[in-house]
Each structure stands twice: as C-alpha cells, then as structure tokens.
Short mmCIF file of C-alpha atoms and ligand atoms in Angstrom, two decimals:
data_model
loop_
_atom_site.label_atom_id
_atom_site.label_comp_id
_atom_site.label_asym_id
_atom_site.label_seq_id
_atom_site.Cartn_x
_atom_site.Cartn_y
_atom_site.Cartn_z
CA UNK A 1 30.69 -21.94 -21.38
CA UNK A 2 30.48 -18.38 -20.37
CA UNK A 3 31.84 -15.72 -22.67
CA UNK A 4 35.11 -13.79 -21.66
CA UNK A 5 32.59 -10.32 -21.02
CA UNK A 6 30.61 -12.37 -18.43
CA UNK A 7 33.44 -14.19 -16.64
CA UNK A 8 34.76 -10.58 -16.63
CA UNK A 9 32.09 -8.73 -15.38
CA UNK A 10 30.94 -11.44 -12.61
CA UNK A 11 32.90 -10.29 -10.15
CA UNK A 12 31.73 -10.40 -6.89
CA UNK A 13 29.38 -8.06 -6.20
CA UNK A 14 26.87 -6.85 -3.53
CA UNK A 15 23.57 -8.06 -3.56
CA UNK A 16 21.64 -4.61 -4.10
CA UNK A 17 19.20 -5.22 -0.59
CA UNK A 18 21.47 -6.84 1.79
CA UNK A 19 25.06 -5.60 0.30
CA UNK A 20 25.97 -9.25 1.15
CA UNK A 21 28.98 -9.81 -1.20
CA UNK A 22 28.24 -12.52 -3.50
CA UNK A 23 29.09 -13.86 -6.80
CA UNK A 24 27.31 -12.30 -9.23
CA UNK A 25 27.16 -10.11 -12.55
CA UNK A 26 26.75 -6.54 -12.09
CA UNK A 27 24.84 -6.13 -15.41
CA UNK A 28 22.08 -8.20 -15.32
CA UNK A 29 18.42 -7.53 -14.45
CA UNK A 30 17.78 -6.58 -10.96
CA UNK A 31 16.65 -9.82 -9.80
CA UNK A 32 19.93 -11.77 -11.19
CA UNK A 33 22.30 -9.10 -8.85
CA UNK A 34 20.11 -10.20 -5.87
CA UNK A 35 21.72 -13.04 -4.01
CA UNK A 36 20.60 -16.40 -3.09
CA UNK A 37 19.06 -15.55 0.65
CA UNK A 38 17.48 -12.07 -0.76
CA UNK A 39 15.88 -14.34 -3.76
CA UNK A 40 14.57 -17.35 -1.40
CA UNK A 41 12.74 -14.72 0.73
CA UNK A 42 10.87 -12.54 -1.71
CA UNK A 43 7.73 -14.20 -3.30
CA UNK A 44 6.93 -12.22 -7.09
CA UNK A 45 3.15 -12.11 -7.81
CA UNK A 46 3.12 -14.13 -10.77
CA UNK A 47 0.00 -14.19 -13.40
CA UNK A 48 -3.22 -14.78 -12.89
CA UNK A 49 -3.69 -12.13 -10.79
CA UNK A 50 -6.61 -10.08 -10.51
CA UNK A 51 -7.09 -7.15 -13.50
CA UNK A 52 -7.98 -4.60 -11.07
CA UNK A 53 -5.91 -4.60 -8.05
CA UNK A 54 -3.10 -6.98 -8.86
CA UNK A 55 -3.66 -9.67 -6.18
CA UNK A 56 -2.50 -13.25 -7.18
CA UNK A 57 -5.80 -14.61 -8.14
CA UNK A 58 -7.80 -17.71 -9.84
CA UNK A 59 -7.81 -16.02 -13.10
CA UNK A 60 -6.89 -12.97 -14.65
CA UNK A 61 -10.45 -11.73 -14.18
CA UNK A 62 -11.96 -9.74 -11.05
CA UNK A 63 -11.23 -10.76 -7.63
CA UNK A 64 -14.46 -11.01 -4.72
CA UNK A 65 -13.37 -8.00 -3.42
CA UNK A 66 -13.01 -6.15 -6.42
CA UNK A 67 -16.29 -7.51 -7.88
CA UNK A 68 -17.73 -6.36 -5.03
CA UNK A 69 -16.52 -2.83 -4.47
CA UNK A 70 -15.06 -2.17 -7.94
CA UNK A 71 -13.86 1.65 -8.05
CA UNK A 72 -14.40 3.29 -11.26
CA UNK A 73 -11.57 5.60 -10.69
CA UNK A 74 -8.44 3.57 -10.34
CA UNK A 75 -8.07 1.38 -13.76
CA UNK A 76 -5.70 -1.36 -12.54
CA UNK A 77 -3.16 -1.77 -9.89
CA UNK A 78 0.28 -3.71 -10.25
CA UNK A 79 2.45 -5.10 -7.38
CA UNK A 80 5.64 -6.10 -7.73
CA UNK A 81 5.68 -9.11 -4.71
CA UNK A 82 3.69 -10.45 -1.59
CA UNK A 83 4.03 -8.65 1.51
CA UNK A 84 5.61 -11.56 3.74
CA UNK A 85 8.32 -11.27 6.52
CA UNK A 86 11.10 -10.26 4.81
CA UNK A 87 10.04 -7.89 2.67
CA UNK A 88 7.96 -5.97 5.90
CA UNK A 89 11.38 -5.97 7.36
CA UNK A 90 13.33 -4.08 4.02
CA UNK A 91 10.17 -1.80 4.08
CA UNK A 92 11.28 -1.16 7.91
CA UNK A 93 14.16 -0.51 7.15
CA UNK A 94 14.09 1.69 4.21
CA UNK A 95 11.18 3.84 5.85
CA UNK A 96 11.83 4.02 9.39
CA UNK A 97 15.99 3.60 9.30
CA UNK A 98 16.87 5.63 7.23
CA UNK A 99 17.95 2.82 4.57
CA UNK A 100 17.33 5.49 1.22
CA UNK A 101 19.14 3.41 -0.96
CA UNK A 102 16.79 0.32 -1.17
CA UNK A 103 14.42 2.92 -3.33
CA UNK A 104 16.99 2.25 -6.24
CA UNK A 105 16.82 -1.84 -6.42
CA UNK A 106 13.12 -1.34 -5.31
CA UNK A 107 12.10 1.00 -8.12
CA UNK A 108 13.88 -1.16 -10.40
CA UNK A 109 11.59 -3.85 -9.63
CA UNK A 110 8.61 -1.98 -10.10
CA UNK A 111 9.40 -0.42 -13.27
CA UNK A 112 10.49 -3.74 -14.49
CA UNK A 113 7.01 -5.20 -13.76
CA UNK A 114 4.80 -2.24 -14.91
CA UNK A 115 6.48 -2.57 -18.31
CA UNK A 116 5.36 -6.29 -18.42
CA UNK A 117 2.42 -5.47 -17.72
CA UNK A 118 1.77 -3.29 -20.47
CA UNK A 119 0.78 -0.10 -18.64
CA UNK A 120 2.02 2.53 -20.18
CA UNK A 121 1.47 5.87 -18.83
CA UNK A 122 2.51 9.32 -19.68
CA UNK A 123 3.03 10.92 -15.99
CA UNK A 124 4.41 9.38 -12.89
CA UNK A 125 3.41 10.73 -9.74
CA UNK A 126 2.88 9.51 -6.29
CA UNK A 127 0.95 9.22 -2.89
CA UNK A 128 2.04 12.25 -0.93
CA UNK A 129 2.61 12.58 2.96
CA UNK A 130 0.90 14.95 5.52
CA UNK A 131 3.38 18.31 5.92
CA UNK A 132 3.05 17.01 9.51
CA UNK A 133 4.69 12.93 9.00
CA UNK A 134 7.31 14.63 5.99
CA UNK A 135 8.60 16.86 8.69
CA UNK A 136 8.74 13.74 11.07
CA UNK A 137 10.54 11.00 8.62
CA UNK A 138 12.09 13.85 6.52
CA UNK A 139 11.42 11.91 3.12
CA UNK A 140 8.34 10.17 1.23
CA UNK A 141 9.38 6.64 0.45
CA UNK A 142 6.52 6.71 -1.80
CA UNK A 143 8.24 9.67 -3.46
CA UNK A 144 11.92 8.08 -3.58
CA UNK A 145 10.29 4.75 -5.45
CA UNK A 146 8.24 6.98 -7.97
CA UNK A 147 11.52 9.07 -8.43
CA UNK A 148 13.52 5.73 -9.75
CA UNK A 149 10.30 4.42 -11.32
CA UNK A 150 9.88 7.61 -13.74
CA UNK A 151 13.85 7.38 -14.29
CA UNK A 152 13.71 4.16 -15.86
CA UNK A 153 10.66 4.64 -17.78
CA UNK A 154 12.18 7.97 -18.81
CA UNK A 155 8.71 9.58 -17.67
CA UNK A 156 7.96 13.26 -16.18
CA UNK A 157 7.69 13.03 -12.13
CA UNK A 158 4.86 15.30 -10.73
CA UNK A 159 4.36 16.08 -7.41
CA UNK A 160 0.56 16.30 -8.64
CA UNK A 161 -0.90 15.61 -5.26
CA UNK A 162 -1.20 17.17 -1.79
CA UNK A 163 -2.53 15.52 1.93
CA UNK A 164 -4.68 18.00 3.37
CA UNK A 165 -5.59 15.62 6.30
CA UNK A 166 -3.06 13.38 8.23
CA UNK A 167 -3.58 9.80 8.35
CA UNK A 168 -5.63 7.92 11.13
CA UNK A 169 -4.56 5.06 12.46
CA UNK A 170 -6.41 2.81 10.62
CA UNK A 171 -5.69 -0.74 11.59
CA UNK A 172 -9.06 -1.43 13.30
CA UNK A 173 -11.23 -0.12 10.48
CA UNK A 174 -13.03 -2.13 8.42
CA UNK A 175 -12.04 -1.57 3.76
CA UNK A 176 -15.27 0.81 4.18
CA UNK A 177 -14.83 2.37 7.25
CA UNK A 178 -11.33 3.33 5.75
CA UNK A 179 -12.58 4.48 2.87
CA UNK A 180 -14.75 7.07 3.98
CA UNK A 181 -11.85 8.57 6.39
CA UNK A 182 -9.86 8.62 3.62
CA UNK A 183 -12.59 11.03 1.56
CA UNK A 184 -11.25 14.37 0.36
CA UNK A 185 -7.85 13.46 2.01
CA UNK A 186 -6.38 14.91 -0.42
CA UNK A 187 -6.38 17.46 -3.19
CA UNK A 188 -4.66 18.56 -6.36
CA UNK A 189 -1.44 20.63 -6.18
CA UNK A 190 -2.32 23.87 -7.56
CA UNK A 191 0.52 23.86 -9.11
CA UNK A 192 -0.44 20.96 -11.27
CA UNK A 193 -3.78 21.87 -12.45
CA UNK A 194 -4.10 22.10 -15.74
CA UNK A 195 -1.16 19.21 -16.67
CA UNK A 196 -3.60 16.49 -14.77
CA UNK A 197 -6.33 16.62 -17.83
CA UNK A 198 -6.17 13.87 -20.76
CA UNK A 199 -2.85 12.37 -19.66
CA UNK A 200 -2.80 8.80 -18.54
CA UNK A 201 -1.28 9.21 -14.77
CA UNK A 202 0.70 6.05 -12.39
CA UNK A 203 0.52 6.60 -8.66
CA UNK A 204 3.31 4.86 -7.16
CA UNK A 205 3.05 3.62 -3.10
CA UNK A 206 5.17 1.34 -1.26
CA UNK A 207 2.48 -1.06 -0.35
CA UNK A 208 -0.74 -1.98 -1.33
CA UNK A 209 -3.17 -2.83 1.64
CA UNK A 210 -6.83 -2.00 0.87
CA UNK A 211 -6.27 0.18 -2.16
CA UNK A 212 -8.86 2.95 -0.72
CA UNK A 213 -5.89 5.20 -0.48
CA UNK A 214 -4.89 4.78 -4.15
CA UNK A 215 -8.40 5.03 -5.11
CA UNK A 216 -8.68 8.05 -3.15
CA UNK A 217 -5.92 9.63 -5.46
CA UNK A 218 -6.77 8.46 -8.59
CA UNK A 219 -10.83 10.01 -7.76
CA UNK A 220 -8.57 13.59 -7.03
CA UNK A 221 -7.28 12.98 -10.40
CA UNK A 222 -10.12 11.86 -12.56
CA UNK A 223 -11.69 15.08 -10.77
CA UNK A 224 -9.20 16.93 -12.03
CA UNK A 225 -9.94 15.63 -15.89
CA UNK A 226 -7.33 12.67 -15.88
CA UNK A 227 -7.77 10.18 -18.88
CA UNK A 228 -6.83 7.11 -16.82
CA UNK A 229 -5.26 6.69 -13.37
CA UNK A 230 -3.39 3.27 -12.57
CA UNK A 231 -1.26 2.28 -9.36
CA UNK A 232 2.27 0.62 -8.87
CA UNK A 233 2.98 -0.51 -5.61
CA UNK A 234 6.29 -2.55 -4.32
CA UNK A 235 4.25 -4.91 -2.41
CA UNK A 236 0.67 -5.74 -1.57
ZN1 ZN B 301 20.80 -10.13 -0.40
ZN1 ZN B 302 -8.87 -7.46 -7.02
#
C-alpha cells in the first residue's frame, strides 16, 4: 500500500520530454516522471560498457576501436543512452526547434549517470560553438546540458573553451580523416588560463559520435596543464 505522501503527491503530472499528462509522482528520479511511451523508446547504456568511451561493450575493458586509437588525453567518456530514433528526434527538437526546456530532464539524466559512474570532477565545462553557428541557432545545446549538469552536481561552469574554426561537414570522413580537421579547432579562453591547471575538468556534448571532437578538447586542456579531462555526453 502506498503511503498517504505518495498517493498525495502522484498526481498527474507531465512527463518531463513529451508533457504528455500521465500518472505519475512529481518527486521521483527523472526516469520515474517519464511516462510509459517516453520510457519504451529510450534504450540506457547499461554496464559493461567500454572504460574509455562508454559504448555498451563485451566487458568493462577497452573496446576495438579504442584499443586501437586510444587517446591519452580524454580519460573516460560516459553516455547516458543509445542514439536510436527517438532520441535523434528530442535532439531535433531541442536543437533545431527551439525546444530549451528538454536541457533540464536531459541534464538530469546525465548528472544522474556521471555520479554512478564515479567520476567526480571539480569543473564542468563544455564543447563550445563557432561565433558563426551561435549567432545562427542563438544557443549551445551543449552549453544548456552542462549548465543543468554543474547545477546538480553543485560544480563551477566554465566557459573554458573557444572554436576558432567552424565545423566541416563531416559525414563522409573517415574517425581519422575527422580527426585531423578537427586539430587546433579550438583553443583555451583566455579568460580561463590559469583555472585549467591541476583541476580534474568534464566536457559535456549532446552526442557522442567519434569522440575526436571531445578528444580534441580535452588535448586543449591537458595543454593547458589539466590534471584529468573526462566527457559526458546525452547520447552516443
Ligand atoms: Zn513522454
Ligand atoms: Zn571504446
């Protein structure tokens, strides 16, 4: 039987991604307020996953791709779900539509699933946008999750990073060929040198495709004396 509090506070509410009302508590953990449809479509990465970039994986030891190009800058990557249909279609809609809210349920998740993972870092910061795409979309999505991330972790957010070259479409390119278009993309934020060195630093990007653009700003960082860079992304 459910205590008076709960029958009180599960009211119908609104599923946090769709706003679909539903019957639900209001106070639990972000994925009990999601409702039924929202929860059948999203597929959590669950352990073993691979200790470097966070894809589900055989065991919890290196994946073939990271084995094979392992990048001594980026420590360990965590990602909160699998990149299928309907998530693609919330990330549409939160970056291209305008949809700002979703970065509050979203970041939710992924502080949720950094702090099982046991990373624990001491700055939050993000992977910026070219002056030239911020003007276009008029926000960072990257820079909305990292806000609610660092909230709930109760972390300093530091805009630590600047793109100095806009991004290429980059579709066709091989994981290498990417990798060295990505080189020197970006630099520190003069304004941040100096509170980069011996502080253990979380980039935070929507999605996780090959990782060279995470690993490209975690290298700026370690340049710029960080003690440990690691990488939260929503999906991958
Ligand atoms: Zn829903
Ligand atoms: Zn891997």
């Amino acid at each position: 039987m459910r205590k008076w509090w709960e029958k009180w506070f599960a009211n119908p509410g609104f599923c946090p991604l769709c706003g679909s009302v539903h019957s639900t508590s209001n106070w639990g953990d972000i994925w009990d307020r999601l409702c039924p449809s929202c929860k059948a479509r999203l597929h959590r990465i669950r352990p073993p996953c691979c200790s470097l970039c966070g894809r589900s994986w055989t065991s919890p030891s290196l994946c073939g791709d990271c084995l094979r190009h392992r990048s001594r800058d980026l420590e360990r990557n965590v990602a909160v779900l699998r990149y299928t249909a309907y998530p693609k279609e919330l990330m549409r809609l939160f970056k291209y539509r305008g949809r700002e809210v979703l970065a509050e349920p979203l970041g939710e998740m992924m502080a949720e699933v950094l702090f099982e993972a046991g990373i624990r870092p001491e700055v939050v910061t993000y992977v910026p946008l070219h002056p030239d795409r911020m003007r276009q979309r008029g926000f960072n999505q990257s820079e909305l999750l990292a806000r609610q991330v660092a909230r709930r972790l109760n972390l300093p957010l530091r805009s630590a990073l600047q793109r100095i070259r806009p991004t290429l479409p980059q579709s066709r390119r091989s994981r290498w060929e990417r990798m060295g278009a990505l080189s020197g993309a970006f630099r520190l934020n003069p304004r941040s040198v100096g509170a980069v060195v011996d502080k253990r630093w979380l980039v935070v990007d929507d999605v996780y495709t090959t990782g060279s653009t995470l690993v490209e700003c975690a290298k700026t960082l370690k340049r710029a004396g960080a003690k440990q860079v690691c990488s939260l992304t929503w999906a991958r």
